[in-house]
Amino acid sequence: MKIQFNNDREYDIIAIGRACIDLNAAEYNRPMEETMTFIKYVGGSPANIAIGGAKLGLKAGFIGKISDDQHGRFIKKYMNDVGIDTSNIVVDKEGHKVGLTFTEIKSPEECSILMYREEVADLYLTPSEVNENYIRKSKILLVSGTALAKSPSREAVLKAVALAKKNDVKVIFELDYRPYSWASADETAVYYSLVAELADVVIGTRDEYDVMENRTDGKNEETINYLFNHSPELIVIKHGVEGSYAYTKSGETFKGQAYKTKVLKTFGAGDSYASAFLYALITGKDIETALKFGSASASIVVSKHSSSEAMPTVEEIEELITVNA
Ligand SMILES: Nc1ncnc2c1ncn2[C@@H]1O[C@H](COP(=O)(O)OP(=O)(O)O)[C@@H](O)[C@H]1O
Ligand SMILES: O=C(O)C[C@@H](O)[C@H](O)C(=O)COP(=O)(O)O
């Protein structure tokens, strides 16, 4: 099965949500309390996915809100420099700052992130800052679940999803669950299921689907039976190093294997996976190949220091797949 996209569109992918700052521990194998130096990168899951896509050659755009300061300008310049259209990134005029994510690398297996997301600019994106004329130019609208955590960003995203559906733009919902911004598990489940039911493709980890279903120990079969009663035609459920599954509405199941690598840190896997998986779908590859692209991209990024800057090229991904064939 292949997903059909509108090929007459100027953009391959427009992402909506946060563009932030990652501060990744420069010193490895120690807790954050003992980490004194951090290296700055652009971060934020949807920004990382757009950056990954642009590095693979996709024409990408971004809808979001950044701070009117040095960090906001750094983000915009970086995104421009990698070829992302930033015309629909709004600069906040009310003093809201971009989110910061500090990362801790205690060991390759034991990594964590610490997010500073109080009153962040991205959650102040308003519906009036979402433009139909922009969204209609894209094949895909990539929605990050975190952008649903608070109003007015929540309504801005719901407007974007409605406009995408009206204009035959495929809605890809990356569950991207970050507990920090949400008021309660019930609220998260309400908005996650609302958007998942409207999306064409849903991507998330098993744990994130449990958040959507407001349960623990959920089963993939139950998740797909529920979602295939609604709009989704493709559902991707990731299981960390155990690999990932793609399910199609027509009843096929595909399994993607993780590629072994020398892991430096575990974060960045999900965003690199999503960008390469979507790249493969957009360029007409089949789902099995898309799973390989996602897994290979993630394998490359977990072996490097950043999430955004480390995003691989098509050649690097293809080489890894070939070596492991
Ligand atoms: N330690 C690892 N080594 C190699 N590949 C990995 C590793 N961890 C994850 N991956 C790859 O990244 C994909 C997404 O990882 P996962 O941890 O499920 O997502 P997230 O980062 O969103 O939590 C996996 O399906 C796998 O292909
Ligand atoms: O999404 C964020 O705001 C933080 C990211 O930029 C950070 O690099 C990260 O945690 C990525 O992890 P992933 O979701 O496993 O790809």
GROMACS .gro file of C-alpha atoms and ligand atoms in nm:
model
  368
    1MET     CA    1   0.000   0.000   0.000
    2LYS     CA    2   0.113   0.354  -0.075
    3ILE     CA    3  -0.035   0.676   0.061
    4GLN     CA    4  -0.150   0.908  -0.217
    5PHE     CA    5  -0.047   1.271  -0.183
    6ASN     CA    6  -0.145   1.573  -0.386
    7ASN     CA    7   0.157   1.617  -0.609
    8ASP     CA    8   0.067   1.964  -0.729
    9ARG     CA    9   0.157   2.120  -0.393
   10GLU     CA   10   0.446   2.363  -0.339
   11TYR     CA   11   0.541   2.215   0.002
   12ASP     CA   12   0.591   1.852   0.090
   13ILE     CA   13   0.537   1.909   0.459
   14ILE     CA   14   0.425   2.191   0.683
   15ALA     CA   15   0.472   2.127   1.054
   16ILE     CA   16   0.281   2.306   1.330
   17GLY     CA   17   0.389   2.334   1.693
   18ARG     CA   18   0.700   2.422   1.886
   19ALA     CA   19   1.041   2.535   1.772
   20CYS     CA   20   1.258   2.557   2.082
   21ILE     CA   21   1.611   2.524   2.215
   22ASP     CA   22   1.784   2.201   2.315
   23LEU     CA   23   2.078   2.230   2.554
   24ASN     CA   24   2.248   1.893   2.534
   25ALA     CA   25   2.499   1.786   2.798
   26ALA     CA   26   2.849   1.822   2.659
   27GLU     CA   27   2.980   1.596   2.934
   28TYR     CA   28   2.865   1.236   2.913
   29ASN     CA   29   2.805   0.969   3.171
   30ARG     CA   30   2.711   1.193   3.459
   31PRO     CA   31   2.392   1.329   3.612
   32MET     CA   32   2.279   1.678   3.524
   33GLU     CA   33   2.371   1.803   3.871
   34GLU     CA   34   2.733   1.746   3.774
   35THR     CA   35   2.706   1.863   3.414
   36MET     CA   36   2.858   2.205   3.367
   37THR     CA   37   2.852   2.256   2.991
   38PHE     CA   38   2.575   2.222   2.738
   39ILE     CA   39   2.570   2.266   2.363
   40LYS     CA   40   2.288   2.460   2.202
   41TYR     CA   41   2.078   2.327   1.914
   42VAL     CA   42   1.739   2.403   1.767
   43GLY     CA   43   1.489   2.159   1.917
   44GLY     CA   44   1.120   2.090   1.959
   45SER     CA   45   0.979   1.777   1.808
   46PRO     CA   46   0.792   1.929   1.508
   47ALA     CA   47   1.087   2.161   1.434
   48ASN     CA   48   1.321   1.861   1.445
   49ILE     CA   49   1.093   1.671   1.206
   50ALA     CA   50   1.082   1.966   0.963
   51ILE     CA   51   1.462   2.001   0.984
   52GLY     CA   52   1.506   1.627   0.926
   53GLY     CA   53   1.273   1.643   0.626
   54ALA     CA   54   1.452   1.947   0.481
   55LYS     CA   55   1.788   1.772   0.517
   56LEU     CA   56   1.645   1.481   0.318
   57GLY     CA   57   1.544   1.720   0.042
   58LEU     CA   58   1.178   1.781   0.126
   59LYS     CA   59   1.035   2.128   0.081
   60ALA     CA   60   0.927   2.209   0.434
   61GLY     CA   61   0.744   2.494   0.604
   62PHE     CA   62   0.663   2.571   0.964
   63ILE     CA   63   0.380   2.731   1.160
   64GLY     CA   64   0.466   2.835   1.513
   65LYS     CA   65   0.547   3.115   1.755
   66ILE     CA   66   0.892   3.211   1.881
   67SER     CA   67   1.028   3.468   2.123
   68ASP     CA   68   1.133   3.817   2.022
   69ASP     CA   69   1.489   3.768   2.146
   70GLN     CA   70   1.825   3.608   2.069
   71HIS     CA   71   1.687   3.252   2.101
   72GLY     CA   72   1.395   3.323   1.869
   73ARG     CA   73   1.629   3.475   1.611
   74PHE     CA   74   1.871   3.180   1.642
   75ILE     CA   75   1.587   2.935   1.574
   76LYS     CA   76   1.453   3.126   1.276
   77LYS     CA   77   1.795   3.167   1.118
   78TYR     CA   78   1.883   2.800   1.166
   79MET     CA   79   1.555   2.687   1.015
   80ASN     CA   80   1.596   2.929   0.722
   81ASP     CA   81   1.951   2.810   0.665
   82VAL     CA   82   1.843   2.445   0.633
   83GLY     CA   83   1.588   2.552   0.373
   84ILE     CA   84   1.264   2.563   0.576
   85ASP     CA   85   1.013   2.832   0.485
   86THR     CA   86   0.974   3.041   0.801
   87SER     CA   87   0.723   3.295   0.664
   88ASN     CA   88   0.451   3.157   0.894
   89ILE     CA   89   0.659   3.160   1.211
   90VAL     CA   90   0.518   3.442   1.422
   91VAL     CA   91   0.729   3.645   1.662
   92ASP     CA   92   0.562   3.683   2.003
   93LYS     CA   93   0.515   4.046   2.110
   94GLU     CA   94   0.395   3.976   2.464
   95GLY     CA   95   0.724   3.871   2.618
   96HIS     CA   96   0.676   3.492   2.602
   97LYS     CA   97   0.998   3.295   2.574
   98VAL     CA   98   1.082   2.981   2.376
   99GLY     CA   99   1.096   2.652   2.563
  100LEU     CA  100   1.431   2.512   2.677
  101THR     CA  101   1.514   2.142   2.698
  102PHE     CA  102   1.817   2.037   2.899
  103THR     CA  103   1.933   1.684   2.834
  104GLU     CA  104   2.109   1.448   3.068
  105ILE     CA  105   2.329   1.167   2.938
  106LYS     CA  106   2.402   0.940   3.235
  107SER     CA  107   2.478   0.646   3.009
  108PRO     CA  108   2.370   0.546   2.658
  109GLU     CA  109   2.069   0.371   2.812
  110GLU     CA  110   1.993   0.622   3.084
  111CYS     CA  111   1.906   0.956   2.933
  112SER     CA  112   1.645   1.205   3.033
  113ILE     CA  113   1.526   1.549   2.939
  114LEU     CA  114   1.431   1.840   3.161
  115MET     CA  115   1.196   2.084   2.996
  116TYR     CA  116   1.141   2.448   3.087
  117ARG     CA  117   0.801   2.518   2.940
  118GLU     CA  118   0.631   2.776   3.162
  119GLU     CA  119   0.433   3.026   2.953
  120VAL     CA  120   0.621   2.928   2.639
  121ALA     CA  121   0.568   3.126   2.319
  122ASP     CA  122   0.469   2.819   2.112
  123LEU     CA  123   0.155   2.763   2.319
  124TYR     CA  124   0.045   3.123   2.246
  125LEU     CA  125  -0.002   3.064   1.873
  126THR     CA  126  -0.355   3.186   1.797
  127PRO     CA  127  -0.609   3.061   1.540
  128SER     CA  128  -0.583   3.393   1.353
  129GLU     CA  129  -0.212   3.318   1.298
  130VAL     CA  130  -0.295   3.001   1.103
  131ASN     CA  131  -0.346   3.076   0.734
  132GLU     CA  132  -0.553   2.865   0.497
  133ASN     CA  133  -0.357   2.988   0.195
  134TYR     CA  134  -0.040   2.845   0.347
  135ILE     CA  135  -0.176   2.510   0.457
  136ARG     CA  136  -0.344   2.444   0.123
  137LYS     CA  137  -0.002   2.462  -0.047
  138SER     CA  138   0.121   2.146   0.127
  139LYS     CA  139   0.094   1.771   0.078
  140ILE     CA  140   0.116   1.710   0.452
  141LEU     CA  141   0.030   1.891   0.774
  142LEU     CA  142   0.240   1.747   1.058
  143VAL     CA  143   0.073   1.806   1.394
  144SER     CA  144   0.256   1.767   1.724
  145GLY     CA  145   0.040   1.647   2.014
  146THR     CA  146   0.206   1.886   2.257
  147ALA     CA  147   0.063   2.182   2.065
  148LEU     CA  148  -0.281   2.068   2.188
  149ALA     CA  149  -0.184   2.105   2.554
  150LYS     CA  150  -0.314   2.459   2.607
  151SER     CA  151  -0.522   2.732   2.451
  152PRO     CA  152  -0.480   2.927   2.227
  153SER     CA  153  -0.234   2.688   2.058
  154ARG     CA  154  -0.493   2.410   2.093
  155GLU     CA  155  -0.751   2.602   1.889
  156ALA     CA  156  -0.485   2.711   1.638
  157VAL     CA  157  -0.399   2.345   1.577
  158LEU     CA  158  -0.764   2.240   1.554
  159LYS     CA  159  -0.815   2.514   1.296
  160ALA     CA  160  -0.508   2.394   1.102
  161VAL     CA  161  -0.640   2.035   1.103
  162ALA     CA  162  -0.983   2.149   0.979
  163LEU     CA  163  -0.820   2.356   0.700
  164ALA     CA  164  -0.599   2.065   0.602
  165LYS     CA  165  -0.896   1.833   0.572
  166LYS     CA  166  -1.091   2.094   0.374
  167ASN     CA  167  -0.800   2.134   0.129
  168ASP     CA  168  -0.709   1.767   0.087
  169VAL     CA  169  -0.384   1.798   0.282
  170LYS     CA  170  -0.292   1.474   0.463
  171VAL     CA  171  -0.290   1.518   0.839
  172ILE     CA  172  -0.008   1.335   1.015
  173PHE     CA  173  -0.048   1.328   1.391
  174GLU     CA  174   0.273   1.271   1.589
  175LEU     CA  175   0.151   1.203   1.941
  176ASP     CA  176   0.470   1.358   2.087
  177TYR     CA  177   0.355   1.333   2.447
  178ARG     CA  178   0.541   1.558   2.694
  179PRO     CA  179   0.371   1.559   3.032
  180TYR     CA  180   0.494   1.905   3.134
  181SER     CA  181   0.232   2.120   2.964
  182TRP     CA  182  -0.079   1.909   3.024
  183ALA     CA  183  -0.332   1.971   3.304
  184SER     CA  184  -0.450   1.610   3.343
  185ALA     CA  185  -0.449   1.264   3.188
  186ASP     CA  186  -0.821   1.293   3.108
  187GLU     CA  187  -0.766   1.617   2.918
  188THR     CA  188  -0.477   1.474   2.719
  189ALA     CA  189  -0.682   1.169   2.624
  190VAL     CA  190  -0.972   1.387   2.505
  191TYR     CA  191  -0.759   1.596   2.268
  192TYR     CA  192  -0.533   1.314   2.156
  193SER     CA  193  -0.825   1.095   2.055
  194LEU     CA  194  -1.005   1.387   1.892
  195VAL     CA  195  -0.714   1.463   1.660
  196ALA     CA  196  -0.611   1.099   1.610
  197GLU     CA  197  -0.964   1.024   1.488
  198LEU     CA  198  -0.935   1.308   1.233
  199ALA     CA  199  -0.581   1.230   1.114
  200ASP     CA  200  -0.482   1.027   0.807
  201VAL     CA  201  -0.166   0.888   0.967
  202VAL     CA  202  -0.092   0.855   1.339
  203ILE     CA  203   0.262   0.797   1.471
  204GLY     CA  204   0.351   0.733   1.834
  205THR     CA  205   0.513   0.503   2.085
  206ARG     CA  206   0.310   0.231   2.256
  207ASP     CA  207   0.321   0.443   2.573
  208GLU     CA  208   0.186   0.745   2.388
  209TYR     CA  209  -0.110   0.546   2.255
  210ASP     CA  210  -0.176   0.444   2.614
  211VAL     CA  211  -0.190   0.815   2.701
  212MET     CA  212  -0.436   0.868   2.416
  213GLU     CA  213  -0.649   0.580   2.545
  214ASN     CA  214  -0.602   0.686   2.910
  215ARG     CA  215  -0.499   0.336   3.014
  216THR     CA  216  -0.192   0.125   3.079
  217ASP     CA  217  -0.074  -0.189   2.899
  218GLY     CA  218  -0.278  -0.118   2.587
  219LYS     CA  219  -0.263  -0.361   2.297
  220ASN     CA  220  -0.183  -0.260   1.940
  221GLU     CA  221  -0.476  -0.463   1.804
  222GLU     CA  222  -0.723  -0.275   2.022
  223THR     CA  223  -0.570   0.060   1.927
  224ILE     CA  224  -0.594  -0.005   1.555
  225ASN     CA  225  -0.945  -0.149   1.580
  226TYR     CA  226  -1.052   0.174   1.746
  227LEU     CA  227  -0.870   0.417   1.514
  228PHE     CA  228  -0.955   0.238   1.189
  229ASN     CA  229  -1.321   0.310   1.268
  230HIS     CA  230  -1.228   0.673   1.203
  231SER     CA  231  -1.015   0.863   0.945
  232PRO     CA  232  -0.667   0.704   0.981
  233GLU     CA  233  -0.545   0.490   0.693
  234LEU     CA  234  -0.203   0.419   0.846
  235ILE     CA  235  -0.104   0.376   1.211
  236VAL     CA  236   0.256   0.350   1.329
  237ILE     CA  237   0.327   0.215   1.678
  238LYS     CA  238   0.687   0.233   1.799
  239HIS     CA  239   0.839   0.002   2.058
  240GLY     CA  240   1.186   0.155   2.112
  241VAL     CA  241   1.476  -0.078   2.031
  242GLU     CA  242   1.224  -0.358   1.981
  243GLY     CA  243   1.131  -0.187   1.654
  244SER     CA  244   0.803  -0.055   1.518
  245TYR     CA  245   0.482  -0.166   1.347
  246ALA     CA  246   0.284  -0.006   1.067
  247TYR     CA  247  -0.079  -0.107   1.025
  248THR     CA  248  -0.292  -0.020   0.724
  249LYS     CA  249  -0.668   0.018   0.717
  250SER     CA  250  -0.680  -0.250   0.447
  251GLY     CA  251  -0.549  -0.500   0.703
  252GLU     CA  252  -0.174  -0.525   0.638
  253THR     CA  253   0.086  -0.523   0.916
  254PHE     CA  254   0.453  -0.442   0.862
  255LYS     CA  255   0.732  -0.472   1.117
  256GLY     CA  256   1.038  -0.245   1.116
  257GLN     CA  257   1.356  -0.357   1.292
  258ALA     CA  258   1.578  -0.117   1.480
  259TYR     CA  259   1.935  -0.098   1.343
  260LYS     CA  260   2.198  -0.168   1.608
  261THR     CA  261   2.444   0.113   1.663
  262LYS     CA  262   2.680   0.257   1.921
  263VAL     CA  263   2.424   0.463   2.111
  264LEU     CA  264   2.537   0.796   2.255
  265LYS     CA  265   2.193   0.900   2.386
  266THR     CA  266   1.837   0.787   2.330
  267PHE     CA  267   1.653   1.113   2.263
  268GLY     CA  268   1.609   1.228   1.907
  269ALA     CA  269   1.505   0.879   1.794
  270GLY     CA  270   1.137   0.962   1.752
  271ASP     CA  271   1.183   1.283   1.554
  272SER     CA  272   1.445   1.142   1.317
  273TYR     CA  273   1.228   0.834   1.269
  274ALA     CA  274   0.924   1.048   1.179
  275SER     CA  275   1.109   1.270   0.933
  276ALA     CA  276   1.263   0.983   0.738
  277PHE     CA  277   0.947   0.770   0.750
  278LEU     CA  278   0.747   1.061   0.606
  279TYR     CA  279   1.018   1.139   0.350
  280ALA     CA  280   0.988   0.783   0.223
  281LEU     CA  281   0.608   0.797   0.203
  282ILE     CA  282   0.612   1.135   0.027
  283THR     CA  283   0.865   1.016  -0.230
  284GLY     CA  284   0.644   0.718  -0.316
  285LYS     CA  285   0.825   0.438  -0.136
  286ASP     CA  286   0.625   0.149   0.009
  287ILE     CA  287   0.555   0.115   0.379
  288GLU     CA  288   0.821  -0.150   0.440
  289THR     CA  289   1.083   0.082   0.294
  290ALA     CA  290   0.946   0.376   0.494
  291LEU     CA  291   0.990   0.172   0.815
  292LYS     CA  292   1.350   0.103   0.716
  293PHE     CA  293   1.410   0.472   0.648
  294GLY     CA  294   1.264   0.571   0.985
  295SER     CA  295   1.464   0.311   1.177
  296ALA     CA  296   1.789   0.389   0.994
  297SER     CA  297   1.753   0.761   1.051
  298ALA     CA  298   1.684   0.705   1.423
  299SER     CA  299   1.982   0.473   1.451
  300ILE     CA  300   2.208   0.741   1.305
  301VAL     CA  301   2.073   1.016   1.531
  302VAL     CA  302   2.101   0.817   1.857
  303SER     CA  303   2.468   0.768   1.779
  304LYS     CA  304   2.522   1.147   1.759
  305HIS     CA  305   2.499   1.435   2.000
  306SER     CA  306   2.199   1.636   1.884
  307SER     CA  307   1.850   1.572   1.755
  308SER     CA  308   1.830   1.840   1.484
  309GLU     CA  309   2.186   1.898   1.361
  310ALA     CA  310   2.245   1.521   1.350
  311MET     CA  311   1.963   1.450   1.104
  312PRO     CA  312   2.107   1.232   0.825
  313THR     CA  313   2.108   1.264   0.448
  314VAL     CA  314   1.932   1.019   0.213
  315GLU     CA  315   2.271   0.872   0.119
  316GLU     CA  316   2.360   0.798   0.483
  317ILE     CA  317   2.024   0.630   0.539
  318GLU     CA  318   2.047   0.423   0.221
  319GLU     CA  319   2.399   0.315   0.304
  320LEU     CA  320   2.295   0.193   0.649
  321ILE     CA  321   2.000   0.001   0.503
  322THR     CA  322   2.224  -0.157   0.237
  323VAL     CA  323   2.493  -0.259   0.486
  324ASN     CA  324   2.229  -0.426   0.703
  325ALA     CA  325   2.035  -0.590   0.416
  326LIG     N1  326   1.885   0.239   2.108
  326LIG     C1  327   1.845   0.240   1.981
  326LIG     N2  328   1.925   0.195   1.883
  326LIG     C2  329   1.886   0.197   1.754
  326LIG     N3  330   1.765   0.241   1.714
  326LIG     C3  331   1.680   0.287   1.807
  326LIG     C4  332   1.715   0.291   1.946
  326LIG     N4  333   1.610   0.341   2.015
  326LIG     C5  334   1.514   0.367   1.925
  326LIG     N5  335   1.555   0.336   1.799
  326LIG     C6  336   1.479   0.351   1.676
  326LIG     O1  337   1.399   0.466   1.686
  326LIG     C7  338   1.261   0.434   1.671
  326LIG     C8  339   1.180   0.522   1.759
  326LIG     O2  340   1.223   0.504   1.892
  326LIG     P1  341   1.124   0.513   2.015
  326LIG     O3  342   1.210   0.508   2.136
  326LIG     O4  343   1.018   0.409   2.002
  326LIG     O5  344   1.057   0.654   1.993
  326LIG     P2  345   1.063   0.789   2.079
  326LIG     O6  346   1.202   0.843   2.067
  326LIG     O7  347   0.959   0.873   2.014
  326LIG     O8  348   1.030   0.749   2.220
  326LIG     C9  349   1.251   0.285   1.703
  326LIG     O9  350   1.142   0.226   1.635
  326LIG    C10  351   1.386   0.233   1.654
  326LIG    O10  352   1.383   0.204   1.515
  327LIG     O1  353   1.076   1.797   2.155
  327LIG     C1  354   1.140   1.871   2.231
  327LIG     O2  355   1.095   1.981   2.267
  327LIG     C2  356   1.277   1.826   2.276
  327LIG     C3  357   1.357   1.775   2.159
  327LIG     O3  358   1.409   1.879   2.083
  327LIG     C4  359   1.467   1.682   2.210
  327LIG     O4  360   1.570   1.677   2.121
  327LIG     C5  361   1.409   1.548   2.228
  327LIG     O5  362   1.373   1.512   2.338
  327LIG     C6  363   1.388   1.464   2.110
  327LIG     O6  364   1.350   1.336   2.148
  327LIG     P1  365   1.256   1.241   2.061
  327LIG     O7  366   1.116   1.283   2.081
  327LIG     O8  367   1.288   1.106   2.119
  327LIG     O9  368   1.293   1.248   1.917
   0.00000   0.00000   0.00000
